[in-house]
XYZ file of C-alpha atoms in Angstrom:
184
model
C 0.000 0.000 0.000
C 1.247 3.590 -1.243
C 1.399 5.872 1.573
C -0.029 9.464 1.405
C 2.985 11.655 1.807
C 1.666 14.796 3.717
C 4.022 17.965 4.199
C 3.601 19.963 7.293
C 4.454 23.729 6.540
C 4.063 26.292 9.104
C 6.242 28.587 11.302
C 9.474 26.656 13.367
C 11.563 29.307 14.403
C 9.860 29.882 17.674
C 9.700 27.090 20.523
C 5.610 27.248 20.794
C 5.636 26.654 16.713
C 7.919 23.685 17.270
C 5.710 21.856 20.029
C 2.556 22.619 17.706
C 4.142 21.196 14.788
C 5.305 18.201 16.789
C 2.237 17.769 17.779
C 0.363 18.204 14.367
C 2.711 15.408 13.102
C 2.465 13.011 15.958
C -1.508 13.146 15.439
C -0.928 12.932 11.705
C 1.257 9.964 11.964
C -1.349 8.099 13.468
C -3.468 7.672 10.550
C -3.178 4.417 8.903
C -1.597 4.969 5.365
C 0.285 8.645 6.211
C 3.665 9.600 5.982
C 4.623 12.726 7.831
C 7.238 15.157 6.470
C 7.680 17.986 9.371
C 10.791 20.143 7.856
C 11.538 20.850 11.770
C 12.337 16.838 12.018
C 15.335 17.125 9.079
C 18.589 17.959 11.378
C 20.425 18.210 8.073
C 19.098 21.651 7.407
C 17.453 22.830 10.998
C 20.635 22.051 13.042
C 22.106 25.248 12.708
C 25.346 24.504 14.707
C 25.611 22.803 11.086
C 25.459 26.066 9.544
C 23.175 24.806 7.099
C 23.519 27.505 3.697
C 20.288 29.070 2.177
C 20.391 26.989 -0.736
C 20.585 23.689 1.006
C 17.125 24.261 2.992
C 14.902 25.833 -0.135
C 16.524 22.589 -1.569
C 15.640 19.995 0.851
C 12.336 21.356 1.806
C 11.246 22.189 -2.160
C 11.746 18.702 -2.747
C 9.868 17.506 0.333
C 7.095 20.035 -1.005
C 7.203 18.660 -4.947
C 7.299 14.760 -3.792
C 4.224 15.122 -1.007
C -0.050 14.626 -2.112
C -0.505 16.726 0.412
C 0.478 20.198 1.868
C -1.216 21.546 5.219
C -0.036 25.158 6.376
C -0.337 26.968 8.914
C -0.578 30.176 7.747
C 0.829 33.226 9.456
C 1.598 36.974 8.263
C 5.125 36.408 10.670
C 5.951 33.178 8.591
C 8.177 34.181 5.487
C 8.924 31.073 4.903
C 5.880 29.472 4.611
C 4.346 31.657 2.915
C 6.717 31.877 0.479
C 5.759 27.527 -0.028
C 2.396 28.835 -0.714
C 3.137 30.827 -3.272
C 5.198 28.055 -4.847
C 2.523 25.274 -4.107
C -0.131 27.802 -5.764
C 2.324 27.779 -8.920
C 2.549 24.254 -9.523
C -1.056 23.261 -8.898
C -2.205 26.041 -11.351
C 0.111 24.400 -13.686
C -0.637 21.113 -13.028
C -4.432 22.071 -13.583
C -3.495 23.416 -16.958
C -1.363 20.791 -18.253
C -4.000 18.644 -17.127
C -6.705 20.492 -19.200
C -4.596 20.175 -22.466
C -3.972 16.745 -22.026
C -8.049 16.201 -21.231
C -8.675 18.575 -24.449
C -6.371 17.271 -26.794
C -7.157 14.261 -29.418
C -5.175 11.948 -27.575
C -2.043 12.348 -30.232
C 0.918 13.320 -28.898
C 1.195 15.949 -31.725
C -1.942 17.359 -30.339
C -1.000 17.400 -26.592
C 2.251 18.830 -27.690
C 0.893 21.921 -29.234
C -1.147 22.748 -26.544
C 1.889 22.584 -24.035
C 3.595 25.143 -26.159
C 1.044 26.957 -26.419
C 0.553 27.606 -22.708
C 4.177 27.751 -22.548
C 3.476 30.937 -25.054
C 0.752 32.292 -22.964
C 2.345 31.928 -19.284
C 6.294 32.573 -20.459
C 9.257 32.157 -18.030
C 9.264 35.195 -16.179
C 12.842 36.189 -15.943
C 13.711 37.471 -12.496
C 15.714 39.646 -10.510
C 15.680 40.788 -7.157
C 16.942 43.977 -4.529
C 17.103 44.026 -1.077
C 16.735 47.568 0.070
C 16.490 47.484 4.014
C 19.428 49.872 5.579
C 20.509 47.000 7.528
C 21.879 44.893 4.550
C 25.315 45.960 4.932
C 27.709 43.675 2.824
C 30.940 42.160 4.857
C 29.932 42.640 8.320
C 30.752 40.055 10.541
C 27.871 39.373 13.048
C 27.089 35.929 15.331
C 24.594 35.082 17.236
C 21.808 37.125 18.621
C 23.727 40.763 17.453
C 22.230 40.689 13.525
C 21.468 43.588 12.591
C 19.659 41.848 9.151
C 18.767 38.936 8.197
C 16.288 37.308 5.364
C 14.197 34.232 6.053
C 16.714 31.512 4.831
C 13.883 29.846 2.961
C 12.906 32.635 0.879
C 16.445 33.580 0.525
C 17.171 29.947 -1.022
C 14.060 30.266 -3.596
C 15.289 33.871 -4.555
C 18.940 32.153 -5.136
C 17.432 29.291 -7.220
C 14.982 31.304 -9.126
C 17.411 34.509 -10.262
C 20.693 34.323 -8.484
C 22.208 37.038 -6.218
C 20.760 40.067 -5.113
C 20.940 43.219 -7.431
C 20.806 46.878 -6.754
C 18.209 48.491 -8.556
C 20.278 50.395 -10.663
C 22.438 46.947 -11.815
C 19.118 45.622 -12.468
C 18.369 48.801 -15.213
C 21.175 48.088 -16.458
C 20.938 44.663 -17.138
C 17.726 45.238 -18.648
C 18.649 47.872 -20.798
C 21.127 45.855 -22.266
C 18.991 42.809 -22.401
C 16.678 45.086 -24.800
C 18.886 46.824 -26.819
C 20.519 43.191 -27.843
């Protein structure tokens, strides 16, 4: 028997949001037939005496996201990164519901399904991305530790912004980059 792979998303970062999502996943993981992901359980990525890198967690956690049936959250305005895996769950079940609809409305060739894949691919085109960071306390090559930040992003969200454009731009190397992206 398949298991239903369910992916518990909501804030860990404070103790009370740890014992809640312990507890969600303890009362989860005794339904016959469910397999619990809790990102708080993967000491990989959450031990931070590891010093786990941005890219590692949007990595492990995307993955746990993409391979699960099911997704609860618990959403909170205070929870950047899991409300950034809404937005990203919202984006592939929209396309999942389109692909879905051309395969349902083609004629069954391949040809057919094909065309209607680039077609949405024409209508909803990669969005090419770039991204600023423009709080005062995002000073580059200062050395801070433990408690005494003076900035930091959400590591999730700073991992998705890494995979989907790369570094951080000012806004004025981003005009730039687009001008000459036009004028080629």
């Amino acid at each position: 028997m398949t298991k239903t792979r369910v992916y518990l998303a909501g804030d860990m970062l404070k103790r009370g949001s740890q014992l809640l999502r312990e507890q969600e996943r303890n009362r989860l993981a005794q339904i016959p037939g469910i397999s619990v992901h809790n990102p708080a359980d993967d000491e990989e990525i959450n031990d931070k005496s590891r010093s786990p890198r941005a890219e590692d967690i949007f990595r492990k956690d995307t993955e746990a996201i993409l391979e699960s049936d099911v997704v609860i959250f618990d959403a909170d305005d205070d929870s950047v990164g899991t409300t950034t895996e809404i937005g990203q769950v919202w984006g592939v079940n929209y396309m999942h519901r389109r692909l879905t609809a051309a395969l349902i409305n083609s004629d069954g060739t391949d040809a057919d399904f094909g065309k209607r894949v680039r077609e949405l691919l024409q209508e909803i085109p990669f969005k090419e991305t770039y991204w600023q960071c423009t709080d005062i306390r995002n000073v580059p090559n200062v050395d801070e530790r433990g408690l005494r930040r003076s900035y930091s992003l959400n590591q999730y969200l700073y991992g998705c912004l890494l995979d989907l454009a790369g570094d951080s731009s000012t806004f004025d190397e981003i005009v730039v980059e687009l001008s000459d992206e036009v004028s080629e």
